[in-house]
Coordinates of C-alpha atoms and ligand atoms in Angstrom, one line a residue:
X606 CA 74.7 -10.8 3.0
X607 CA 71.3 -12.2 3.4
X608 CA 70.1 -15.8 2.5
X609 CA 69.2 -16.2 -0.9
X610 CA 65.9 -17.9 0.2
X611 CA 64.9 -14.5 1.3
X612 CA 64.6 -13.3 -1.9
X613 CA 61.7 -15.9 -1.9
X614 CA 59.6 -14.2 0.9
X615 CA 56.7 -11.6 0.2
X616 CA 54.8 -9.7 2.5
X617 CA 51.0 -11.5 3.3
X618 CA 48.5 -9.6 2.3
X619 CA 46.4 -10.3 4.7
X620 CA 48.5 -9.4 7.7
X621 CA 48.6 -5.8 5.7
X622 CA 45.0 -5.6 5.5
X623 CA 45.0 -6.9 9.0
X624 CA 46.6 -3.5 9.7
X625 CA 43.8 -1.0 8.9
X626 CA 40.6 -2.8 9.5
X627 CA 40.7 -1.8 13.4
X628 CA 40.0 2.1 11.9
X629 CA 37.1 3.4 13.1
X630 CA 34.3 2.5 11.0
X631 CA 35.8 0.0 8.8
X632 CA 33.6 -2.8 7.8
X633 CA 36.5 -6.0 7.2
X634 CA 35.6 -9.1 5.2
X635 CA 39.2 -9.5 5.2
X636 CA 41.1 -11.2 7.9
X637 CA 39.6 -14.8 9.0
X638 CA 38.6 -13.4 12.3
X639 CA 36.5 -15.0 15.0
X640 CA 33.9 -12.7 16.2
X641 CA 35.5 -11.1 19.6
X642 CA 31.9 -11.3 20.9
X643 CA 32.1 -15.2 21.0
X644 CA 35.5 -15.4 22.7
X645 CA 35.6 -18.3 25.7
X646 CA 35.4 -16.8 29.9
X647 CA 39.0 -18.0 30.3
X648 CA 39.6 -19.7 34.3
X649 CA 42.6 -16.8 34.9
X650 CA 42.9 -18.4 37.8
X651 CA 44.0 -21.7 37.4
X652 CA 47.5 -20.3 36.3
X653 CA 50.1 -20.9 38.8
X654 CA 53.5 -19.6 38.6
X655 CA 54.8 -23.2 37.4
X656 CA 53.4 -21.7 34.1
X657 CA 55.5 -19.1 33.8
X658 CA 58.4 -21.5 34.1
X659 CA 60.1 -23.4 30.7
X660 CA 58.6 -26.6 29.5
X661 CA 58.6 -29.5 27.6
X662 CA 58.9 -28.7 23.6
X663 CA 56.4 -31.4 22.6
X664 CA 53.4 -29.4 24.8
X665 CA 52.2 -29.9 28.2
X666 CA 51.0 -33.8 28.7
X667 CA 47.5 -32.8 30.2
X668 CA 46.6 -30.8 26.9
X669 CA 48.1 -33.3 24.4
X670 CA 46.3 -36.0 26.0
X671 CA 43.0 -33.9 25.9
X672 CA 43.7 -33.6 22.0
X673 CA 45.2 -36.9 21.3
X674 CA 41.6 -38.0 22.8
X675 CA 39.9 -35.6 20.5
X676 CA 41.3 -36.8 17.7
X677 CA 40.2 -40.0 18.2
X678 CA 37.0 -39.1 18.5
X679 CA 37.0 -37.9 15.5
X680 CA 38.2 -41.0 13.7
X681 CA 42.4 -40.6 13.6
X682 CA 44.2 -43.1 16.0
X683 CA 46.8 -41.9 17.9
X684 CA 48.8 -41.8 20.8
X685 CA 50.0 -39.1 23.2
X686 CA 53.8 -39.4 22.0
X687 CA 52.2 -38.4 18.4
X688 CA 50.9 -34.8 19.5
X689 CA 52.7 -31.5 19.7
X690 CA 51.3 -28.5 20.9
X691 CA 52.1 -25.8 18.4
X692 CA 52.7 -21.7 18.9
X693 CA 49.4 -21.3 16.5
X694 CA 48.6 -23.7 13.5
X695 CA 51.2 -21.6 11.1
X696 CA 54.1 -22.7 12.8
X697 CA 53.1 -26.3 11.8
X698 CA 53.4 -25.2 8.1
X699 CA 56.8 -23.7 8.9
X700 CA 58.3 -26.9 10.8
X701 CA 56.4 -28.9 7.5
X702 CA 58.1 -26.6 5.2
X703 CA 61.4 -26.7 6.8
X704 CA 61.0 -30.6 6.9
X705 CA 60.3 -31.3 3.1
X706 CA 60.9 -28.4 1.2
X707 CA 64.2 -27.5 0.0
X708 CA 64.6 -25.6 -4.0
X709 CA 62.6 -26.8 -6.1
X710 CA 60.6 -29.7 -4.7
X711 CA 57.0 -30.3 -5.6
X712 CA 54.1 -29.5 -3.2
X713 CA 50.9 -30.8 -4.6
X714 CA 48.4 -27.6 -3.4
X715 CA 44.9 -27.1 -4.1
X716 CA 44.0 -24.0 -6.0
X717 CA 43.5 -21.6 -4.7
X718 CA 44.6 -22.4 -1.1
X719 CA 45.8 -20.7 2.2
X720 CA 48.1 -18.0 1.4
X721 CA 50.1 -17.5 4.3
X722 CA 50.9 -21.2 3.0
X723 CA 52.4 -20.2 -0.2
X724 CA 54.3 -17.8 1.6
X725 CA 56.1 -20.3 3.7
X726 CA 56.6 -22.9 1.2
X727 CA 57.4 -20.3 -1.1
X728 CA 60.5 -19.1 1.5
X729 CA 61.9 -22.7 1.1
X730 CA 61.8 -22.7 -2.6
X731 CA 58.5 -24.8 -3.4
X732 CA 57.4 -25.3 -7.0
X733 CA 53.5 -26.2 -6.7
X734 CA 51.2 -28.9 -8.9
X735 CA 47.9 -27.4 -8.6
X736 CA 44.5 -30.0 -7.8
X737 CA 40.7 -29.5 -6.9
X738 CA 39.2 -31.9 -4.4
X739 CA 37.3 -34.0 -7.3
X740 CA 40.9 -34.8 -9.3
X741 CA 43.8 -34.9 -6.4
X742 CA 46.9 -34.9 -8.7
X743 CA 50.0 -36.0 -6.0
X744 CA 52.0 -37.7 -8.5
X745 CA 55.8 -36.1 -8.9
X746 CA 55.4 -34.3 -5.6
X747 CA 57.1 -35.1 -2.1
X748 CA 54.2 -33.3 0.0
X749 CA 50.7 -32.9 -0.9
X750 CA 49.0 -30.1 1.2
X751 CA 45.2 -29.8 1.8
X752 CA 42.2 -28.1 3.5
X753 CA 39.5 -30.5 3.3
X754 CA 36.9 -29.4 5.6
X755 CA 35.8 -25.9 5.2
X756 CA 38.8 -24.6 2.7
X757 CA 40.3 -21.3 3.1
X758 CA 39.6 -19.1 0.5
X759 CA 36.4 -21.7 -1.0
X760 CA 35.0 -22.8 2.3
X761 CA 34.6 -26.0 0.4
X762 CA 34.2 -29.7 2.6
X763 CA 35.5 -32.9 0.5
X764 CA 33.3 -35.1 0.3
X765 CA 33.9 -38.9 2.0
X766 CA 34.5 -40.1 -1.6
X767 CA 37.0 -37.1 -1.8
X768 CA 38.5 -38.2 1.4
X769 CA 39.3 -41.1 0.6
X770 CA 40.4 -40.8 -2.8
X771 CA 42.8 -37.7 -1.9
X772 CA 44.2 -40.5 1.4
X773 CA 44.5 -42.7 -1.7
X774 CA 46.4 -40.9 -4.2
X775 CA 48.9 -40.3 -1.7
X776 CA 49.2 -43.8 -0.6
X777 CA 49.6 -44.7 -4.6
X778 CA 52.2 -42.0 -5.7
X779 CA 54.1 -41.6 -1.6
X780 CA 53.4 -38.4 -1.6
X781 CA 53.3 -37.1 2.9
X782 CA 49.9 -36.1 3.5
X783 CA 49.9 -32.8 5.3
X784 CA 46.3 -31.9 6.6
X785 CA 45.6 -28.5 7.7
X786 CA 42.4 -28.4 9.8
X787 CA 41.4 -25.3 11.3
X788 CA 38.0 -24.9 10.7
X789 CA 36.3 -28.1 11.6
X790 CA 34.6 -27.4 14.7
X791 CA 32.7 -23.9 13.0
X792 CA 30.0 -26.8 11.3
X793 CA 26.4 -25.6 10.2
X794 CA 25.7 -27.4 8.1
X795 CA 26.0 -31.9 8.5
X796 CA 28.5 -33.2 5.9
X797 CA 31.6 -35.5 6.7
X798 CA 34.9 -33.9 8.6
X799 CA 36.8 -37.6 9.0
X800 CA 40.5 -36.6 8.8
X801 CA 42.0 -37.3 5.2
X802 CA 44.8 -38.7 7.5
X803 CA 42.9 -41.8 8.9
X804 CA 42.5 -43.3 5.6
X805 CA 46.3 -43.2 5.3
X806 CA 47.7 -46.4 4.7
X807 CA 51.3 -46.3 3.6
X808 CA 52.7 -42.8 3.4
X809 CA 53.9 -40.2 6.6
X810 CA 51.0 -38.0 7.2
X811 CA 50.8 -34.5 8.8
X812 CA 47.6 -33.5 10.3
X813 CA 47.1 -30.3 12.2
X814 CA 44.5 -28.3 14.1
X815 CA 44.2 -25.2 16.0
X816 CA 42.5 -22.9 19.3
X817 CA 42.6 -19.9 17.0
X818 CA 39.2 -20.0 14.8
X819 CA 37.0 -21.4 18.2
X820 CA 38.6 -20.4 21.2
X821 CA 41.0 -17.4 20.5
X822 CA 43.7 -16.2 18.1
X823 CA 45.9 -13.9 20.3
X824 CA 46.5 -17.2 22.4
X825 CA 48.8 -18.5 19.4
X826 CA 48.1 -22.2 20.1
X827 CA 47.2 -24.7 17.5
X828 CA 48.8 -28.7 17.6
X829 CA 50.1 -31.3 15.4
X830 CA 50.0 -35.0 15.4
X831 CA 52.2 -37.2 12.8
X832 CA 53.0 -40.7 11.6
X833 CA 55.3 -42.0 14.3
X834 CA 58.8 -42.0 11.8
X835 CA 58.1 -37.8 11.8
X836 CA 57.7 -37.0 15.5
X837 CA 61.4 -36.5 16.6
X838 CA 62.2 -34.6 13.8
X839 CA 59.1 -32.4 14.1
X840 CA 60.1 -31.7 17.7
X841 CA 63.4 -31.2 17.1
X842 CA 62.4 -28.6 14.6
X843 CA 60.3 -27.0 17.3
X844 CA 62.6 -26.8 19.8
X845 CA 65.1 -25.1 17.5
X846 CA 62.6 -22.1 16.5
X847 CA 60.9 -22.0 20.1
X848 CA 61.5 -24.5 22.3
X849 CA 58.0 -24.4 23.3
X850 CA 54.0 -23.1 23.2
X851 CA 53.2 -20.9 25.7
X852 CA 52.3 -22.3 28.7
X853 CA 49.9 -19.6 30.2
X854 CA 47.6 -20.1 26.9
X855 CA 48.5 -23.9 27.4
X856 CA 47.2 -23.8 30.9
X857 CA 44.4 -21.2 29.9
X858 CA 42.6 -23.5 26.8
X859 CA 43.4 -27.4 28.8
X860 CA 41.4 -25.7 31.6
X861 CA 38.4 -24.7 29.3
X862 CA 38.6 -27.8 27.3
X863 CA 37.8 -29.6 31.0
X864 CA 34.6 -27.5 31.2
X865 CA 31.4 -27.6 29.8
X866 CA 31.7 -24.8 26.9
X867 CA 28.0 -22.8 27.3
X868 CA 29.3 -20.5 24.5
X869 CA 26.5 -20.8 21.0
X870 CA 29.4 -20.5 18.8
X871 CA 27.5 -22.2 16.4
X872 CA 24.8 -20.7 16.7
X873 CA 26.2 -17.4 17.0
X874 CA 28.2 -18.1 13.4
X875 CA 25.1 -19.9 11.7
X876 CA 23.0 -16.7 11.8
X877 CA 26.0 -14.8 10.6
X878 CA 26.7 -16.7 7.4
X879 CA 23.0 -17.4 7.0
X880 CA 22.0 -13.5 6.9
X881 CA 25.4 -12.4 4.7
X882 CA 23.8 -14.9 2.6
X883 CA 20.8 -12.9 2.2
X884 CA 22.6 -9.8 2.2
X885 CA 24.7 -11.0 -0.5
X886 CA 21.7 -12.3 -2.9
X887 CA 20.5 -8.8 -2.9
X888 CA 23.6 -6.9 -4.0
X889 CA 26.0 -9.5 -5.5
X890 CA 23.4 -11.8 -7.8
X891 CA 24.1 -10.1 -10.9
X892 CA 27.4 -10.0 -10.5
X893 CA 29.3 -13.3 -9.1
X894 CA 28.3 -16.8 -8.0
X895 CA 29.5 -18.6 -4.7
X896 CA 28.0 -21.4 -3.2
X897 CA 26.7 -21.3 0.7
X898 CA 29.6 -22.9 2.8
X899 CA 28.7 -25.5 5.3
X900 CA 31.2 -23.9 7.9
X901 CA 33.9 -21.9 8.5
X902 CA 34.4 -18.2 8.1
X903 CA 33.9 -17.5 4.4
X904 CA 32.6 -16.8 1.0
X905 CA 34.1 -16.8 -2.3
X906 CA 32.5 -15.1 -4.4
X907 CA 33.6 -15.6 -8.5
X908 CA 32.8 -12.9 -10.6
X909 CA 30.6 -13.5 -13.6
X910 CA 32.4 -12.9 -16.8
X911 CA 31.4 -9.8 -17.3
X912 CA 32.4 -8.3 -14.0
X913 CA 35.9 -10.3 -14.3
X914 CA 38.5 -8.0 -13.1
X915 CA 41.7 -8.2 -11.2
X916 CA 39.9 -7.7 -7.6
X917 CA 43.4 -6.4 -6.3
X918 CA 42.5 -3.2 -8.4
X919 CA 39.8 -2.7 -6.4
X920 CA 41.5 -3.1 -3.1
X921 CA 42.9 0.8 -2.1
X922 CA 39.4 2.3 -3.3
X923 CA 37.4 0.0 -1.2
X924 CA 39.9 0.7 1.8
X925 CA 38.8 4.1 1.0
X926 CA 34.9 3.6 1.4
X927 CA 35.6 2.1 4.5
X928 CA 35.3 -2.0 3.3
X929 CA 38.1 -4.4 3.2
X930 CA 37.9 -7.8 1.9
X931 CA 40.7 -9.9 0.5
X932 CA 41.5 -10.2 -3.5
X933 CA 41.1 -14.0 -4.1
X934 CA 44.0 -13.2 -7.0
X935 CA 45.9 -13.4 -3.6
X936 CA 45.5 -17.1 -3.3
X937 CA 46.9 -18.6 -5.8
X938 CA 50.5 -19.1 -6.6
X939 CA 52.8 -16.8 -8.6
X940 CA 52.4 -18.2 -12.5
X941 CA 49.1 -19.5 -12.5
X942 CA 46.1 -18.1 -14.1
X943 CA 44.1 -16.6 -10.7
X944 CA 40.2 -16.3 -11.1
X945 CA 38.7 -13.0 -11.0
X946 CA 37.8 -13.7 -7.2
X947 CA 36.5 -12.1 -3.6
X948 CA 36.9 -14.2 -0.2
X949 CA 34.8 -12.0 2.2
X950 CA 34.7 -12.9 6.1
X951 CA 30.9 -13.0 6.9
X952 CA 32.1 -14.0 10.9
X953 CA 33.4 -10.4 12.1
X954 CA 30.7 -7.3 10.8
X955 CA 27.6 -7.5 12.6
X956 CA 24.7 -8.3 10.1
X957 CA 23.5 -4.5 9.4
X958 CA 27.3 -3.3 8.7
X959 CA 27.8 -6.5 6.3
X960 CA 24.8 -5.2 4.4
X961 CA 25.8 -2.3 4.3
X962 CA 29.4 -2.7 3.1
X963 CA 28.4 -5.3 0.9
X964 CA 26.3 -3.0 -1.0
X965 CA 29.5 -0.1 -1.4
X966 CA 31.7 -3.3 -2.9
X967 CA 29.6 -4.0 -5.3
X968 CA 29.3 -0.5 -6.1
X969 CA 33.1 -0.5 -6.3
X970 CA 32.4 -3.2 -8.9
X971 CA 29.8 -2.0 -11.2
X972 CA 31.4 1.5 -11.1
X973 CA 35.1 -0.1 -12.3
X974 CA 33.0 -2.5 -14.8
X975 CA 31.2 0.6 -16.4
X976 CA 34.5 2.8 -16.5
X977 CA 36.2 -0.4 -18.4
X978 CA 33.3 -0.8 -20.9
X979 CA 33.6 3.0 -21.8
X980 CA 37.4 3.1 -21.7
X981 CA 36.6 0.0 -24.7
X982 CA 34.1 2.1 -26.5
X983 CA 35.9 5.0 -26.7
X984 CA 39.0 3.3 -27.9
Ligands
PLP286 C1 44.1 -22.9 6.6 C2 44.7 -22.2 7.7 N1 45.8 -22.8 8.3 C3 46.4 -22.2 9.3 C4 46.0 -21.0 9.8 C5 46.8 -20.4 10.9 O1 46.0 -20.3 12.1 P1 46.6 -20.2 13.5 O2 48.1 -20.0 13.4 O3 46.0 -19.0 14.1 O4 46.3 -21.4 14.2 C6 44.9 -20.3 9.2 C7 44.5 -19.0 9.7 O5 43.7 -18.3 9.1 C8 44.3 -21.0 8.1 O6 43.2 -20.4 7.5

């Protein structure tokens, strides 16, 4: 009765963590959520009814034009007819999947990577070929899909040499480039954010960004631009899941984007990540290693060896204390070997509650570590 692709779909994790963290109390280093405190003062009143009307599937010209100018700024040429404005970033890895992914084609993924990605590559029957940033492997796959700047889970940057040698496996083996890029306006730190995409020579590349991680999420608006051969198809593809973005959030974020933004997002984010930092070093030290990110929302924290554990063990008891945080098992696609693994969301608990629920987790973890040693010396 159903399509056999849905036998393919899982529930994100995420989303069901997502679920539980507004309980009173909780302390989440789960979702990827921008602090509520730093969204924008939207103009509400520069919507006029026209917005409530239908319109164009590609996005409204004013916006793509403000981001077709952004983007090359920021160092990838394109024109206005290469933009579409997208209902949130994830729907440009649906219309990618649903573009190049059929039963078993090869998506080259770094691992770990995005999970919500897996899940919709995973619905269109992807089989993956793991890399890391310093050995991009594209060769055998149709589609090679990365987060250079500021990963999600590792909140790692590539490097320019990284950049260009990912822009230039794909070139060599014709591998599509598809760029996510959510996270490159939350920078603290300097390092290099040139799109992977503007070092494209040969192959069709994908590059997308979105108004969730800076602006807000319940506005469900990101954007897409493409090598020209892709754009009909991409907005033919739009057009038959939703023929368009929402025009009210449209109308809400062009209107901002004309303004001077006197938010100190970075700021604001900088002392975050800079204090979990300290909080961390006091309770985690002994027992995992991360590196400080340079931007975006997260840590990952690897366990040391003697701590390793699968962290979704730990998941319903930490729920339980009052701390969510997502398994990093969670990232990595079904098969491989995961690393024992914690991505924690340093951008949403205020400084004293991160310290604090810090502190229970790795309780959680030295209590589950102890009861495993004595389960093995009393066996
Ligand atoms: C890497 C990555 N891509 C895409 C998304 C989807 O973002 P949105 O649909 O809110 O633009 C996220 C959200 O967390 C993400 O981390």
């Amino acid at each position: 009765m159903f399509a056999s692709r849905i036998e393919n779909l899982v529930e994100s994790p995420v989303r069901e963590i997502l679920k539980i963290i507004d309980r009173p109390g909780m302390i989440s280093f789960a979702g990827g959520l921008p602090a509520a405190e730093c969204f924008p003062r939207f103009d509400y009143t520069s919507l006029q009814p026209c917005h409530l009307q239908y319109g164009p599937s590609e996005g409204d010209d004013r916006l793509r034009e403000q981001v077709a100018q952004s983007l090359c700024e920021r160092g990838l040429r394109v024109e206005l007819d290469q933009v579409l404005i997208l209902s949130g970033s994830q729907q440009g890895i649906d219309l990618v999947a649903k573009l190049f992914v059929e039963p078993g084609v090869r998506v080259a993924i770094e691992v770990p990577t995005y999970l919500a990605a897996l899940q919709a590559f995973d619905l269109f029957g992807a089989q993956y070929c793991g890399f890391i940033a310093d050995d991009p492997k594209p060769d055998g796959t149709s589609l090679t899909y990365a987060i250079p700047t500021f990963q999600n889970p590792t909140g790692h940057c590539y490097s320019s040499e990284q950049r260009q040698s990912l822009a230039a496996a794909c070139d060599a083996t014709g591998s599509v480039i598809f760029e996510d890029d959510p996270y490159r306006d939350l920078v603290y730190d300097e390092c290099d954010r040139t799109p992977v995409c503007s070092y494209i020579k040969e192959v069709d590349w994908v590059y997308q960004g979105s108004f969730s991680k800076s602006y807000a999420p319940g506005l469900r608006l990101g954007y897409l631009a493409c090598s020209k051969p892709l754009v009909q198809k991409f907005v033919r593809l739009k057009q038959a899941a939703d023929l368009h973005s929402c025009r009210l959030s449209q109308q809400l974020i062009s209107t901002l984007l004309d303004t001077q933004d006197d938010r100190d997002l970075i700021g604001f984010y900088q002392t975050r990540r800079d204090s979990f930092q300290e909080s961390l070093q006091y309770t985690f030290n002994h027992i995992a290693e991360w590196q400080q990110p340079a931007g975006g929302l997260f840590y990952w924290l690897k366990l040391k060896p003697e701590f390793a554990m699968d962290t979704r063990l730990l998941l319903q008891q930490s729920i339980a204390a009052g701390v969510a945080f997502m398994p990093g098992e969670a990232f990595y696609p079904a098969g491989s070997k995961p690393q024992s693994s914690l991505r924690l969301n340093f951008s949403h608990a205020t400084p004293e509650m991160a310290r604090h629920g810090l502190g229970l987790l790795a309780g959680i973890i030295e209590t589950a570590r102890t009861g495993r040693v004595q389960q093995s010396n009393s066996v």
